[in-house]
Short mmCIF file of C-alpha atoms and ligand atoms in Angstrom, two decimals:
data_model
loop_
_atom_site.label_atom_id
_atom_site.label_comp_id
_atom_site.label_asym_id
_atom_site.label_seq_id
_atom_site.Cartn_x
_atom_site.Cartn_y
_atom_site.Cartn_z
CA MET A 121 66.78 -46.64 -62.87
CA ALA A 122 63.38 -45.06 -62.26
CA ILE A 123 62.08 -45.16 -58.68
CA THR A 124 59.04 -47.42 -58.60
CA THR A 125 56.44 -48.10 -55.95
CA ARG A 126 57.94 -51.60 -55.65
CA ALA A 127 61.35 -50.04 -54.86
CA LEU A 128 59.71 -47.75 -52.28
CA LEU A 129 58.02 -50.73 -50.63
CA ASP A 130 61.26 -52.72 -50.59
CA ALA A 131 63.00 -49.77 -48.94
CA GLY A 132 60.18 -49.37 -46.40
CA ALA A 133 59.63 -45.81 -47.68
CA VAL A 134 56.34 -43.94 -47.60
CA VAL A 135 54.40 -43.90 -50.89
CA PRO A 136 53.92 -40.19 -51.65
CA MET A 137 51.17 -38.11 -53.26
CA LEU A 138 51.78 -36.12 -56.45
CA ILE A 139 50.90 -32.44 -56.13
CA GLY A 140 52.04 -29.78 -58.58
CA GLY A 141 54.65 -32.10 -60.10
CA GLU A 142 56.28 -32.89 -56.72
CA TRP A 143 56.14 -36.25 -54.96
CA VAL A 144 55.11 -35.17 -51.47
CA PRO A 145 54.42 -36.68 -48.09
CA SER A 146 51.28 -35.34 -46.42
CA PHE A 147 51.60 -31.80 -45.09
CA ALA A 148 50.92 -32.97 -41.54
CA SER A 149 52.99 -36.15 -42.02
CA ASN A 150 49.97 -38.41 -41.56
CA LEU A 151 50.38 -41.98 -42.77
CA ARG A 152 48.03 -44.84 -43.49
CA GLU A 153 48.79 -48.54 -43.77
CA VAL A 154 47.89 -50.57 -46.83
CA THR A 155 47.40 -54.29 -46.25
CA ASN A 156 47.48 -57.45 -48.34
CA PRO A 157 43.98 -58.99 -48.17
CA VAL A 158 45.48 -62.49 -48.16
CA ASP A 159 46.66 -62.17 -44.55
CA ASP A 160 46.09 -58.52 -43.57
CA ARG A 161 49.87 -58.03 -43.49
CA VAL A 162 50.96 -54.38 -43.85
CA ILE A 163 52.59 -53.96 -47.26
CA ALA A 164 52.96 -50.19 -47.49
CA GLN A 165 52.51 -46.87 -45.79
CA ILE A 166 51.00 -44.11 -47.86
CA ALA A 167 51.09 -40.38 -47.25
CA TYR A 168 47.60 -39.56 -46.05
CA GLY A 169 46.52 -35.97 -46.54
CA GLY A 170 43.44 -33.98 -45.64
CA VAL A 171 41.60 -30.88 -46.81
CA SER A 172 44.76 -28.81 -47.36
CA GLU A 173 46.27 -31.43 -49.70
CA ALA A 174 42.98 -31.61 -51.63
CA GLN A 175 42.82 -27.83 -51.95
CA SER A 176 46.47 -27.55 -52.87
CA ALA A 177 46.11 -30.23 -55.57
CA ALA A 178 43.00 -28.47 -56.93
CA ASP A 179 44.88 -25.11 -56.90
CA GLN A 180 47.76 -26.66 -58.83
CA ALA A 181 45.44 -28.28 -61.35
CA THR A 182 43.53 -25.01 -61.77
CA ALA A 183 46.77 -23.10 -62.38
CA ALA A 184 47.92 -25.69 -64.94
CA PHE A 185 44.58 -25.70 -66.78
CA GLU A 186 45.19 -22.45 -68.69
CA SER A 187 48.24 -23.74 -70.52
CA TRP A 188 47.28 -27.45 -70.79
CA SER A 189 43.84 -26.65 -72.24
CA ASN A 190 45.54 -24.55 -74.92
CA THR A 191 48.08 -27.15 -76.02
CA SER A 192 47.62 -28.79 -79.40
CA SER A 193 45.80 -32.10 -79.57
CA ARG A 194 48.95 -33.54 -81.16
CA TYR A 195 51.05 -32.54 -78.14
CA ARG A 196 48.59 -34.12 -75.68
CA ALA A 197 48.22 -37.21 -77.87
CA ASP A 198 51.99 -37.76 -77.90
CA ILE A 199 52.16 -37.70 -74.08
CA LEU A 200 49.21 -40.08 -73.80
CA TRP A 201 50.77 -42.45 -76.32
CA ARG A 202 54.07 -42.45 -74.40
CA THR A 203 52.12 -43.17 -71.20
CA TYR A 204 50.50 -46.15 -72.95
CA GLU A 205 53.95 -47.48 -73.89
CA LEU A 206 55.38 -47.00 -70.40
CA ILE A 207 52.46 -48.72 -68.67
CA LEU A 208 52.80 -51.66 -71.06
CA GLU A 209 56.56 -51.87 -70.46
CA ARG A 210 55.89 -51.97 -66.72
CA ALA A 211 52.81 -54.21 -66.87
CA ASP A 212 54.29 -57.20 -65.04
CA GLU A 213 55.41 -55.11 -62.09
CA ILE A 214 52.27 -52.98 -61.90
CA GLY A 215 50.09 -56.09 -62.30
CA ALA A 216 51.88 -57.74 -59.34
CA LEU A 217 51.24 -54.62 -57.23
CA LEU A 218 47.56 -54.79 -58.13
CA SER A 219 47.44 -58.41 -57.11
CA LEU A 220 49.26 -57.65 -53.84
CA GLU A 221 46.96 -54.82 -52.76
CA THR A 222 43.60 -56.26 -53.92
CA GLY A 223 44.05 -60.06 -53.81
CA LYS A 224 43.12 -60.43 -57.49
CA LEU A 225 44.80 -63.16 -59.55
CA LEU A 226 48.17 -62.16 -61.01
CA SER A 227 46.88 -62.79 -64.53
CA GLU A 228 43.98 -60.42 -63.78
CA GLY A 229 46.35 -57.79 -62.33
CA ILE A 230 48.51 -57.88 -65.46
CA GLY A 231 45.41 -57.98 -67.67
CA GLU A 232 43.96 -54.93 -65.91
CA THR A 233 47.26 -53.08 -66.37
CA ARG A 234 47.34 -53.78 -70.10
CA PHE A 235 43.67 -52.81 -70.38
CA SER A 236 44.44 -49.54 -68.54
CA ALA A 237 47.22 -48.76 -71.01
CA GLU A 238 44.74 -49.18 -73.86
CA TYR A 239 42.68 -46.20 -72.63
CA PHE A 240 45.72 -43.94 -73.13
CA ARG A 241 46.30 -45.33 -76.61
CA TRP A 242 42.65 -45.05 -77.67
CA PHE A 243 42.08 -41.51 -76.39
CA SER A 244 45.42 -40.34 -77.81
CA GLU A 245 43.95 -41.28 -81.20
CA GLU A 246 40.40 -40.11 -80.58
CA ILE A 247 41.39 -36.56 -79.62
CA ARG A 248 42.94 -36.12 -83.08
CA ARG A 249 39.60 -36.78 -84.79
CA PRO A 250 37.35 -33.79 -85.67
CA GLN A 251 35.45 -32.25 -82.74
CA GLY A 252 32.47 -29.90 -83.15
CA GLU A 253 29.89 -29.36 -85.88
CA VAL A 254 28.94 -26.84 -88.55
CA PHE A 255 25.14 -26.52 -88.78
CA ALA A 256 23.14 -26.14 -91.95
CA SER A 257 22.13 -22.53 -91.35
CA GLU A 258 18.65 -21.43 -92.40
CA ASP A 259 19.85 -17.83 -92.50
CA ARG A 260 22.32 -16.69 -95.22
CA SER A 261 23.47 -13.81 -93.06
CA ARG A 262 24.84 -16.13 -90.37
CA LYS A 263 27.23 -19.07 -89.92
CA GLN A 264 26.39 -21.34 -87.01
CA LEU A 265 28.69 -23.90 -85.48
CA SER A 266 29.71 -25.58 -82.24
CA ILE A 267 33.13 -26.17 -80.79
CA SER A 268 34.20 -28.32 -77.83
CA ARG A 269 36.17 -26.87 -74.93
CA PRO A 270 37.58 -28.71 -71.90
CA ILE A 271 35.34 -28.28 -68.87
CA GLY A 272 38.03 -27.49 -66.25
CA VAL A 273 39.68 -29.63 -63.60
CA ALA A 274 38.35 -33.19 -63.35
CA ALA A 275 38.16 -34.79 -59.90
CA THR A 276 38.47 -38.55 -60.41
CA LEU A 277 37.24 -40.49 -57.37
CA THR A 278 37.55 -44.25 -57.58
CA PRO A 279 37.07 -47.58 -55.73
CA TRP A 280 39.45 -50.45 -54.93
CA ASN A 281 38.08 -53.25 -57.10
CA PHE A 282 39.64 -52.20 -60.42
CA PRO A 283 41.77 -49.40 -58.98
CA LEU A 284 43.94 -48.91 -62.05
CA SER A 285 41.60 -49.32 -65.00
CA ILE A 286 38.85 -47.20 -63.44
CA GLN A 287 41.31 -44.30 -62.93
CA ALA A 288 42.70 -44.85 -66.44
CA ARG A 289 39.26 -44.63 -68.09
CA LYS A 290 38.77 -41.23 -66.42
CA VAL A 291 42.28 -39.74 -66.57
CA ALA A 292 43.00 -40.62 -70.22
CA PRO A 293 39.91 -38.91 -71.73
CA ALA A 294 40.18 -35.99 -69.28
CA LEU A 295 43.78 -35.25 -70.29
CA ALA A 296 43.01 -35.85 -73.96
CA ALA A 297 40.15 -33.34 -73.77
CA GLY A 298 42.48 -30.71 -72.27
CA CYS A 299 41.27 -30.98 -68.67
CA THR A 300 43.66 -31.19 -65.74
CA VAL A 301 43.10 -33.79 -63.03
CA VAL A 302 43.01 -34.38 -59.29
CA ALA A 303 42.69 -38.10 -58.58
CA ARG A 304 41.60 -39.55 -55.26
CA PRO A 305 41.77 -43.36 -55.40
CA SER A 306 40.47 -45.68 -52.68
CA GLU A 307 42.73 -45.86 -49.64
CA LYS A 308 42.34 -49.66 -49.79
CA ALA A 309 44.22 -50.02 -53.10
CA PRO A 310 46.32 -46.92 -53.82
CA LEU A 311 49.62 -48.43 -54.99
CA ALA A 312 49.20 -49.34 -58.66
CA VAL A 313 47.47 -46.00 -59.28
CA GLY A 314 50.68 -44.35 -58.07
CA GLU A 315 52.46 -46.12 -60.91
CA LEU A 316 49.98 -44.74 -63.43
CA PHE A 317 50.86 -41.21 -62.31
CA ARG A 318 54.56 -42.08 -62.36
CA ALA A 319 54.15 -43.15 -65.98
CA LEU A 320 52.45 -39.83 -66.79
CA VAL A 321 55.33 -37.89 -65.21
CA ASP A 322 57.90 -40.04 -67.02
CA ALA A 323 56.00 -39.48 -70.28
CA GLY A 324 56.61 -35.73 -69.94
CA LEU A 325 53.30 -34.46 -68.52
CA PRO A 326 53.87 -30.88 -67.28
CA PRO A 327 53.75 -30.28 -63.49
CA GLY A 328 50.31 -29.76 -61.98
CA VAL A 329 48.39 -31.26 -64.92
CA ALA A 330 47.71 -34.53 -63.08
CA ASN A 331 47.70 -34.67 -59.29
CA LEU A 332 47.21 -37.62 -56.98
CA ILE A 333 46.06 -37.39 -53.38
CA TYR A 334 45.30 -39.91 -50.67
CA GLY A 335 43.18 -39.12 -47.63
CA PRO A 336 39.80 -39.36 -45.89
CA ALA A 337 37.12 -39.92 -48.49
CA SER A 338 34.25 -37.55 -47.82
CA ILE A 339 36.44 -34.73 -46.44
CA GLN A 340 38.68 -34.67 -49.52
CA SER A 341 35.85 -35.27 -52.01
CA ASN A 342 33.81 -32.40 -50.59
CA ALA A 343 36.86 -30.11 -50.56
CA LEU A 344 37.35 -30.88 -54.26
CA ILE A 345 33.67 -30.47 -55.19
CA ASP A 346 33.56 -27.10 -53.41
CA HIS A 347 36.72 -25.82 -55.17
CA ASP A 348 35.92 -23.26 -57.89
CA GLY A 349 38.35 -24.79 -60.41
CA ILE A 350 36.69 -28.22 -60.45
CA GLY A 351 34.48 -28.57 -63.52
CA VAL A 352 33.50 -32.23 -63.34
CA ILE A 353 33.34 -34.97 -60.73
CA SER A 354 33.86 -38.41 -62.17
CA PHE A 355 33.05 -40.96 -59.49
CA THR A 356 32.91 -44.75 -59.53
CA GLY A 357 31.67 -46.56 -56.45
CA SER A 358 28.52 -47.38 -54.54
CA THR A 359 25.15 -45.78 -55.24
CA PRO A 360 24.71 -44.17 -51.76
CA VAL A 361 28.09 -42.41 -52.01
CA GLY A 362 27.40 -41.33 -55.61
CA SER A 363 24.10 -39.86 -54.50
CA ALA A 364 25.78 -37.95 -51.61
CA LEU A 365 28.42 -36.53 -53.99
CA MET A 366 25.71 -35.44 -56.42
CA ARG A 367 23.91 -33.57 -53.62
CA GLN A 368 27.17 -31.80 -52.69
CA ALA A 369 27.82 -30.99 -56.37
CA SER A 370 24.39 -29.37 -56.67
CA ASN A 371 25.62 -26.41 -54.56
CA ARG A 372 27.86 -25.20 -57.38
CA ILE A 373 26.06 -27.03 -60.24
CA VAL A 374 29.13 -29.14 -60.97
CA ARG A 375 28.77 -31.78 -63.68
CA CYS A 376 28.75 -35.37 -62.34
CA ALA A 377 29.65 -38.55 -64.17
CA LEU A 378 28.64 -41.45 -61.93
CA GLU A 379 29.41 -45.14 -62.41
CA LEU A 380 27.60 -46.83 -59.54
CA GLY A 381 26.47 -50.19 -58.24
CA GLY A 382 25.18 -53.12 -60.30
CA ASP A 383 22.79 -56.05 -59.89
CA ALA A 384 23.28 -57.92 -63.15
CA PRO A 385 20.81 -60.62 -64.24
CA TYR A 386 22.39 -63.62 -66.00
CA ILE A 387 19.69 -65.41 -67.98
CA ILE A 388 20.10 -68.90 -69.46
CA PHE A 389 17.36 -69.96 -71.89
CA SER A 390 16.81 -73.65 -72.70
CA ASP A 391 17.85 -73.07 -76.34
CA ALA A 392 21.29 -71.75 -75.29
CA ASN A 393 24.60 -73.49 -75.73
CA ILE A 394 24.76 -74.65 -72.08
CA ASP A 395 28.54 -75.25 -72.08
CA ARG A 396 29.17 -71.70 -73.19
CA ALA A 397 26.63 -70.34 -70.72
CA ILE A 398 28.34 -72.11 -67.78
CA GLU A 399 31.83 -71.07 -68.94
CA GLY A 400 30.54 -67.52 -69.31
CA LEU A 401 28.99 -67.54 -65.85
CA ALA A 402 32.30 -68.66 -64.30
CA ILE A 403 33.85 -65.50 -65.77
CA ALA A 404 30.94 -63.12 -65.22
CA LYS A 405 30.55 -64.21 -61.57
CA PHE A 406 34.05 -65.05 -60.31
CA ARG A 407 36.32 -62.63 -62.19
CA ASN A 408 38.07 -60.34 -59.67
CA ASN A 409 37.02 -62.67 -56.83
CA GLY A 410 33.38 -61.79 -57.52
CA GLN A 411 33.94 -58.10 -56.80
CA SER A 412 33.07 -56.56 -60.13
CA CYS A 413 30.34 -53.97 -60.65
CA ILE A 414 29.16 -55.84 -63.74
CA ALA A 415 29.32 -59.27 -62.03
CA ALA A 416 26.43 -61.68 -62.59
CA ASN A 417 24.35 -61.20 -59.43
CA ARG A 418 21.09 -63.09 -60.10
CA VAL A 419 21.17 -66.20 -62.30
CA PHE A 420 17.84 -66.99 -64.02
CA VAL A 421 17.57 -70.47 -65.57
CA GLU A 422 14.65 -71.70 -67.72
CA ASP A 423 12.90 -74.41 -65.68
CA SER A 424 13.35 -77.25 -68.20
CA ILE A 425 17.17 -77.05 -67.79
CA MET A 426 17.28 -76.04 -64.09
CA ASP A 427 18.42 -79.46 -62.74
CA GLN A 428 21.10 -79.83 -65.39
CA VAL A 429 22.47 -76.29 -64.82
CA CYS A 430 22.45 -76.66 -61.00
CA GLU A 431 24.42 -79.90 -61.27
CA ARG A 432 27.00 -78.19 -63.50
CA LEU A 433 27.27 -75.19 -61.15
CA ALA A 434 27.88 -77.40 -58.11
CA LYS A 435 30.69 -79.15 -60.03
CA LEU A 436 32.14 -75.83 -61.13
CA THR A 437 32.39 -74.35 -57.63
CA SER A 438 33.71 -77.52 -56.00
CA SER A 439 36.56 -77.66 -58.54
CA MET A 440 37.72 -74.08 -57.91
CA ARG A 441 40.89 -73.63 -55.88
CA ILE A 442 41.16 -70.70 -53.49
CA GLY A 443 44.33 -69.23 -52.00
CA ASP A 444 47.06 -66.62 -52.25
CA PRO A 445 47.18 -65.33 -55.85
CA LEU A 446 50.92 -64.69 -55.48
CA GLY A 447 51.65 -68.03 -53.75
CA HIS A 448 53.20 -71.13 -55.30
CA GLU A 449 49.96 -73.03 -55.97
CA ARG A 450 47.70 -72.25 -58.94
CA VAL A 451 44.48 -70.69 -57.68
CA ASP A 452 41.19 -69.69 -59.30
CA LEU A 453 39.99 -67.33 -56.58
CA GLY A 454 41.79 -65.04 -54.14
CA PRO A 455 40.49 -63.34 -50.99
CA LEU A 456 37.86 -60.62 -50.74
CA ILE A 457 39.22 -57.14 -50.11
CA ASP A 458 38.70 -57.19 -46.32
CA SER A 459 36.74 -58.75 -43.48
CA SER A 460 33.92 -56.20 -43.72
CA ARG A 461 33.25 -57.39 -47.29
CA VAL A 462 33.23 -61.03 -46.07
CA ARG A 463 30.78 -60.11 -43.30
CA ASP A 464 28.47 -58.40 -45.78
CA VAL A 465 28.42 -61.36 -48.18
CA ASP A 466 27.94 -63.68 -45.21
CA ARG A 467 24.93 -61.59 -44.09
CA ILE A 468 23.35 -61.95 -47.54
CA CYS A 469 23.94 -65.74 -47.52
CA ARG A 470 22.44 -66.19 -44.03
CA ASP A 471 19.39 -64.14 -44.95
CA ALA A 472 18.90 -66.33 -48.05
CA LEU A 473 19.28 -69.52 -46.00
CA ASP A 474 16.70 -68.19 -43.50
CA SER A 475 14.34 -67.54 -46.42
CA GLY A 476 14.48 -71.23 -47.40
CA ALA A 477 17.47 -71.32 -49.79
CA SER A 478 20.18 -73.97 -49.88
CA PHE A 479 23.70 -74.10 -51.29
CA LEU A 480 24.59 -76.09 -54.37
CA GLY A 481 27.64 -77.81 -52.87
CA GLU A 482 29.64 -76.63 -49.88
CA SER A 483 28.92 -73.67 -47.59
CA PRO A 484 31.12 -70.75 -48.67
CA ILE A 485 32.74 -69.44 -45.49
CA VAL A 486 36.27 -70.75 -45.02
CA PRO A 487 36.60 -71.06 -41.23
CA ASP A 488 40.10 -69.79 -40.50
CA GLY A 489 40.83 -67.67 -43.57
CA ALA A 490 39.48 -64.28 -42.49
CA ASN A 491 39.06 -62.76 -45.94
CA PHE A 492 38.50 -65.92 -48.00
CA MET A 493 35.17 -67.37 -49.10
CA ARG A 494 34.44 -70.40 -51.23
CA PRO A 495 32.51 -69.66 -54.40
CA GLY A 496 28.88 -70.73 -54.19
CA PHE A 497 25.39 -70.64 -55.70
CA LEU A 498 22.20 -70.62 -53.63
CA VAL A 499 18.86 -71.95 -54.93
CA ASP A 500 15.31 -71.32 -53.78
CA ALA A 501 15.96 -67.98 -52.04
CA ALA A 502 12.78 -65.95 -51.49
CA PHE A 503 12.14 -63.16 -54.04
CA ASP A 504 12.29 -60.59 -51.24
CA SER A 505 15.53 -61.93 -49.70
CA ALA A 506 18.70 -59.80 -49.71
CA LEU A 507 20.18 -62.24 -52.23
CA ALA A 508 17.43 -61.44 -54.73
CA LYS A 509 17.44 -57.70 -54.00
CA GLU A 510 21.02 -56.54 -53.30
CA GLU A 511 24.37 -56.41 -55.05
CA VAL A 512 26.38 -59.27 -53.46
CA PHE A 513 29.88 -58.08 -54.49
CA GLY A 514 31.49 -61.43 -53.67
CA PRO A 515 31.75 -64.96 -55.13
CA ILE A 516 28.11 -65.90 -54.40
CA ALA A 517 24.95 -65.69 -56.52
CA GLY A 518 21.32 -66.76 -56.29
CA VAL A 519 19.91 -69.14 -58.93
CA PHE A 520 16.21 -68.75 -59.77
CA SER A 521 14.09 -70.66 -62.27
CA PHE A 522 11.67 -69.07 -64.75
CA SER A 523 9.15 -70.38 -67.22
CA ASP A 524 8.90 -67.81 -70.01
CA GLU A 525 10.59 -64.82 -71.63
CA ASP A 526 8.18 -62.12 -70.44
CA GLU A 527 8.39 -63.37 -66.87
CA VAL A 528 12.21 -63.35 -66.80
CA ILE A 529 12.45 -59.91 -68.39
CA HIS A 530 10.09 -58.57 -65.73
CA ARG A 531 12.09 -60.20 -62.93
CA ALA A 532 15.45 -59.13 -64.36
CA ASN A 533 14.22 -55.51 -64.49
CA ASP A 534 12.73 -55.64 -60.99
CA THR A 535 15.69 -53.83 -59.37
CA LYS A 536 16.70 -50.24 -58.72
CA MET A 537 19.97 -50.85 -60.60
CA GLY A 538 20.62 -51.02 -64.32
CA LEU A 539 24.33 -51.43 -64.97
CA ALA A 540 24.93 -54.75 -66.78
CA GLY A 541 23.00 -57.84 -67.85
CA TYR A 542 23.74 -61.11 -69.64
CA ALA A 543 21.64 -63.59 -71.56
CA TYR A 544 22.41 -66.84 -73.38
CA THR A 545 20.04 -67.95 -76.16
CA ASN A 546 20.30 -69.10 -79.75
CA ASN A 547 17.02 -67.48 -80.79
CA GLN A 548 17.94 -64.47 -82.96
CA SER A 549 14.61 -62.70 -82.57
CA ARG A 550 14.76 -63.09 -78.81
CA ILE A 551 18.27 -61.58 -78.80
CA TRP A 552 16.85 -58.42 -80.31
CA ARG A 553 13.84 -58.34 -77.93
CA LEU A 554 16.19 -58.70 -74.94
CA ALA A 555 18.44 -55.95 -76.29
CA GLU A 556 15.49 -53.58 -76.33
CA LYS A 557 13.71 -54.63 -73.13
CA LEU A 558 16.38 -55.37 -70.51
CA GLU A 559 16.89 -52.16 -68.50
CA VAL A 560 20.68 -52.11 -68.40
CA GLY A 561 23.39 -49.92 -69.93
CA ILE A 562 25.72 -52.83 -70.78
CA LEU A 563 24.43 -56.09 -72.22
CA GLY A 564 26.44 -59.27 -72.86
CA LEU A 565 24.48 -61.57 -75.17
CA ASN A 566 26.14 -65.01 -75.46
CA HIS A 567 29.28 -63.27 -74.14
CA PRO A 568 30.49 -62.68 -70.56
CA LEU A 569 33.09 -59.90 -70.99
CA PRO A 570 31.54 -56.82 -72.58
CA SER A 571 34.17 -54.27 -71.39
CA VAL A 572 36.34 -52.75 -74.12
CA VAL A 573 37.86 -49.28 -74.34
CA TYR A 574 36.13 -48.35 -77.61
CA SER A 575 32.52 -48.89 -76.47
CA PRO A 576 30.52 -46.69 -74.10
CA MET A 577 30.06 -48.23 -70.64
CA GLY A 578 27.64 -46.97 -68.01
CA GLY A 579 24.44 -47.60 -66.17
CA LEU A 580 20.73 -46.82 -66.19
CA LYS A 581 18.50 -46.13 -63.16
CA GLY A 582 20.43 -46.22 -59.82
CA SER A 583 23.60 -47.38 -61.59
CA GLY A 584 24.64 -43.91 -62.63
CA LEU A 585 24.87 -41.11 -65.13
CA GLY A 586 27.09 -40.73 -68.17
CA ARG A 587 29.29 -43.12 -70.12
CA GLU A 588 32.97 -44.06 -70.03
CA GLY A 589 35.05 -45.30 -72.94
CA ALA A 590 34.53 -44.50 -76.62
CA HIS A 591 33.70 -41.00 -77.93
CA ASP A 592 30.95 -40.69 -75.28
CA GLY A 593 33.66 -40.98 -72.63
CA LEU A 594 35.46 -37.95 -74.07
CA LEU A 595 32.27 -35.88 -74.01
CA GLU A 596 32.13 -36.11 -70.20
CA TYR A 597 35.14 -33.76 -70.11
CA LEU A 598 34.06 -31.32 -72.83
CA GLU A 599 31.57 -28.50 -73.01
CA THR A 600 29.80 -27.61 -76.19
CA LYS A 601 30.02 -23.95 -77.12
CA TYR A 602 27.59 -22.77 -79.78
CA ILE A 603 28.75 -19.89 -81.97
CA SER A 604 26.64 -17.75 -84.27
CA ILE A 605 28.61 -15.48 -86.66
CA GLY A 606 26.96 -12.64 -88.56
CA ILE A 607 28.16 -12.43 -92.20
CA GLU A 608 27.89 -9.21 -94.18
CA GLU A 609 27.15 -9.54 -97.91
CA LYS A 610 29.75 -7.74 -100.06
P1 NAD B 878 32.41 -46.95 -52.10
O1 NAD B 878 31.34 -46.09 -52.66
O2 NAD B 878 32.34 -47.29 -50.66
O3 NAD B 878 33.84 -46.29 -52.33
C1 NAD B 878 34.23 -45.77 -53.59
C2 NAD B 878 35.17 -44.59 -53.36
O4 NAD B 878 34.46 -43.59 -52.65
C3 NAD B 878 36.38 -44.96 -52.50
O5 NAD B 878 37.48 -44.21 -52.93
C4 NAD B 878 35.97 -44.51 -51.11
O6 NAD B 878 37.11 -44.15 -50.33
C5 NAD B 878 35.13 -43.29 -51.43
N1 NAD B 878 34.11 -42.98 -50.43
C6 NAD B 878 33.56 -43.80 -49.51
N2 NAD B 878 32.67 -43.12 -48.76
C7 NAD B 878 32.64 -41.85 -49.24
C8 NAD B 878 31.90 -40.68 -48.89
N3 NAD B 878 31.01 -40.68 -47.90
N4 NAD B 878 32.12 -39.55 -49.60
C9 NAD B 878 33.01 -39.54 -50.61
N5 NAD B 878 33.74 -40.62 -50.98
C10 NAD B 878 33.55 -41.77 -50.32
O7 NAD B 878 32.45 -48.25 -53.01
P2 NAD B 878 33.46 -49.46 -52.90
O8 NAD B 878 33.05 -50.36 -51.79
O9 NAD B 878 34.85 -48.97 -52.91
O10 NAD B 878 33.21 -50.16 -54.33
C11 NAD B 878 32.15 -51.01 -54.52
C12 NAD B 878 30.99 -50.35 -55.22
O11 NAD B 878 31.43 -49.68 -56.37
C13 NAD B 878 29.99 -51.36 -55.68
O12 NAD B 878 28.68 -50.89 -55.48
C14 NAD B 878 30.27 -51.47 -57.17
O13 NAD B 878 29.21 -51.93 -57.95
C15 NAD B 878 30.65 -50.07 -57.50
N6 NAD B 878 31.44 -50.05 -58.72
C16 NAD B 878 30.86 -49.56 -59.86
C17 NAD B 878 31.57 -49.58 -61.05
C18 NAD B 878 30.95 -49.06 -62.33
O14 NAD B 878 31.66 -48.91 -63.32
N7 NAD B 878 29.68 -48.77 -62.35
C19 NAD B 878 32.86 -50.08 -61.09
C20 NAD B 878 33.41 -50.57 -59.92
C21 NAD B 878 32.70 -50.54 -58.72
#
């Protein structure tokens, strides 16, 4: 039977890194504890490396690049397809690990695992489609064309909120393109990602092509960025960290793909189907315990339906059950990732209350559950309060009324971020105006779940650079080489 992370945890063994095809403890035998956010109980010890592990992984990936980048697309596609199958076969177990380390619902953990598998399937197919172009030359003595070549080693640096699918949407296109990989996931949720790399090894990926390291964030990221073999940094996380990585990358002019913070408006017009808008908001706000980069952050409601919507939202939150996602009771919301996240959401709520806001329903802090918060909506927060200006990243949102379309578009765009947005309306012309005018990279119109593997996802403004998923996602790992060939007439 294959060794799994679950088996390692049951045996009390250290979860290792993957460097050059070997499962290794850290060179200096450093360890770090991983905890379950439900009760802060230690669930695992991971090998925790430093600069030397980052450099060694980058050396191994650089050495493997020569042969991997020259394999046939069919060969790479077959390994990716097998990885897709293995992740699916193991989805229940990997999904439970995700739930254990992040506190997300088990159904969401399994759903994220299946979604992650889809990236391997989709890019295994996409890499077999034609790449490059032949130009219509204006000169009969020349042929002019472009080809795509893999950019080098990809450093994939990711957060804890969707630890598996965010790595999958980087690793799958990178490997498909012919790049090799060094992954550094968040130390807060490293376990399920280990299973992704185990699936790659079991699928027959040659040693050194995909490496996985754990360790201190900025030290390892900078060591990777400064390594000559690294051709692209693909980072998902907060905007300040993305900006720091981009500054570091400027020393060597390394390409950056950045998926950063969000501040999504969720707009409900009076002509919308209100039932669908409320159901959609429950998903867009509370999925992943409210810790999603594309989560609804500011709810704008047309004033003629404000009372009705507020009443419905108070009912919605009071009916939601919170608790251990892997416990015996059915729950709708698990804990936040840790107490620092709770403190930050609490700060935003208190600032809103000080600015004159009030909760629809109960106050959200659960007294003796350190990492738990009740879901909640706040009305009448000041426009300059933290609630109106910052990404909450928890199960809380501000509700603001508006009186016309131009006003709400202006207010929705009045943010430094531009990742996702949502609007509910049955006016077809308005749908098109919103599509053009809302300053976001991902727009859900009458739909709360825009993420799919075959569409390009990414942000405008402070929310990042580049796109993930779809053909655009493959381009992040490819360089275009233009070729001009002189032709002699016979
Ligand atoms: P974070 O930026 O604190 O951490 C992300 C990753 O960067 C983690 O692996 C962390 O260990 C590492 N890191 C932290 N400090 C670093 C530093 N100084 N140098 C290098 N690496 C560092 O973000 P987070 O709290 O883990 O995640 C939440 C943020 O991520 C939110 O802003 C959210 O919107 C964003 N996010 C964006 C997307 C997207 O697709 N745009 C998806 C998920 C999360």
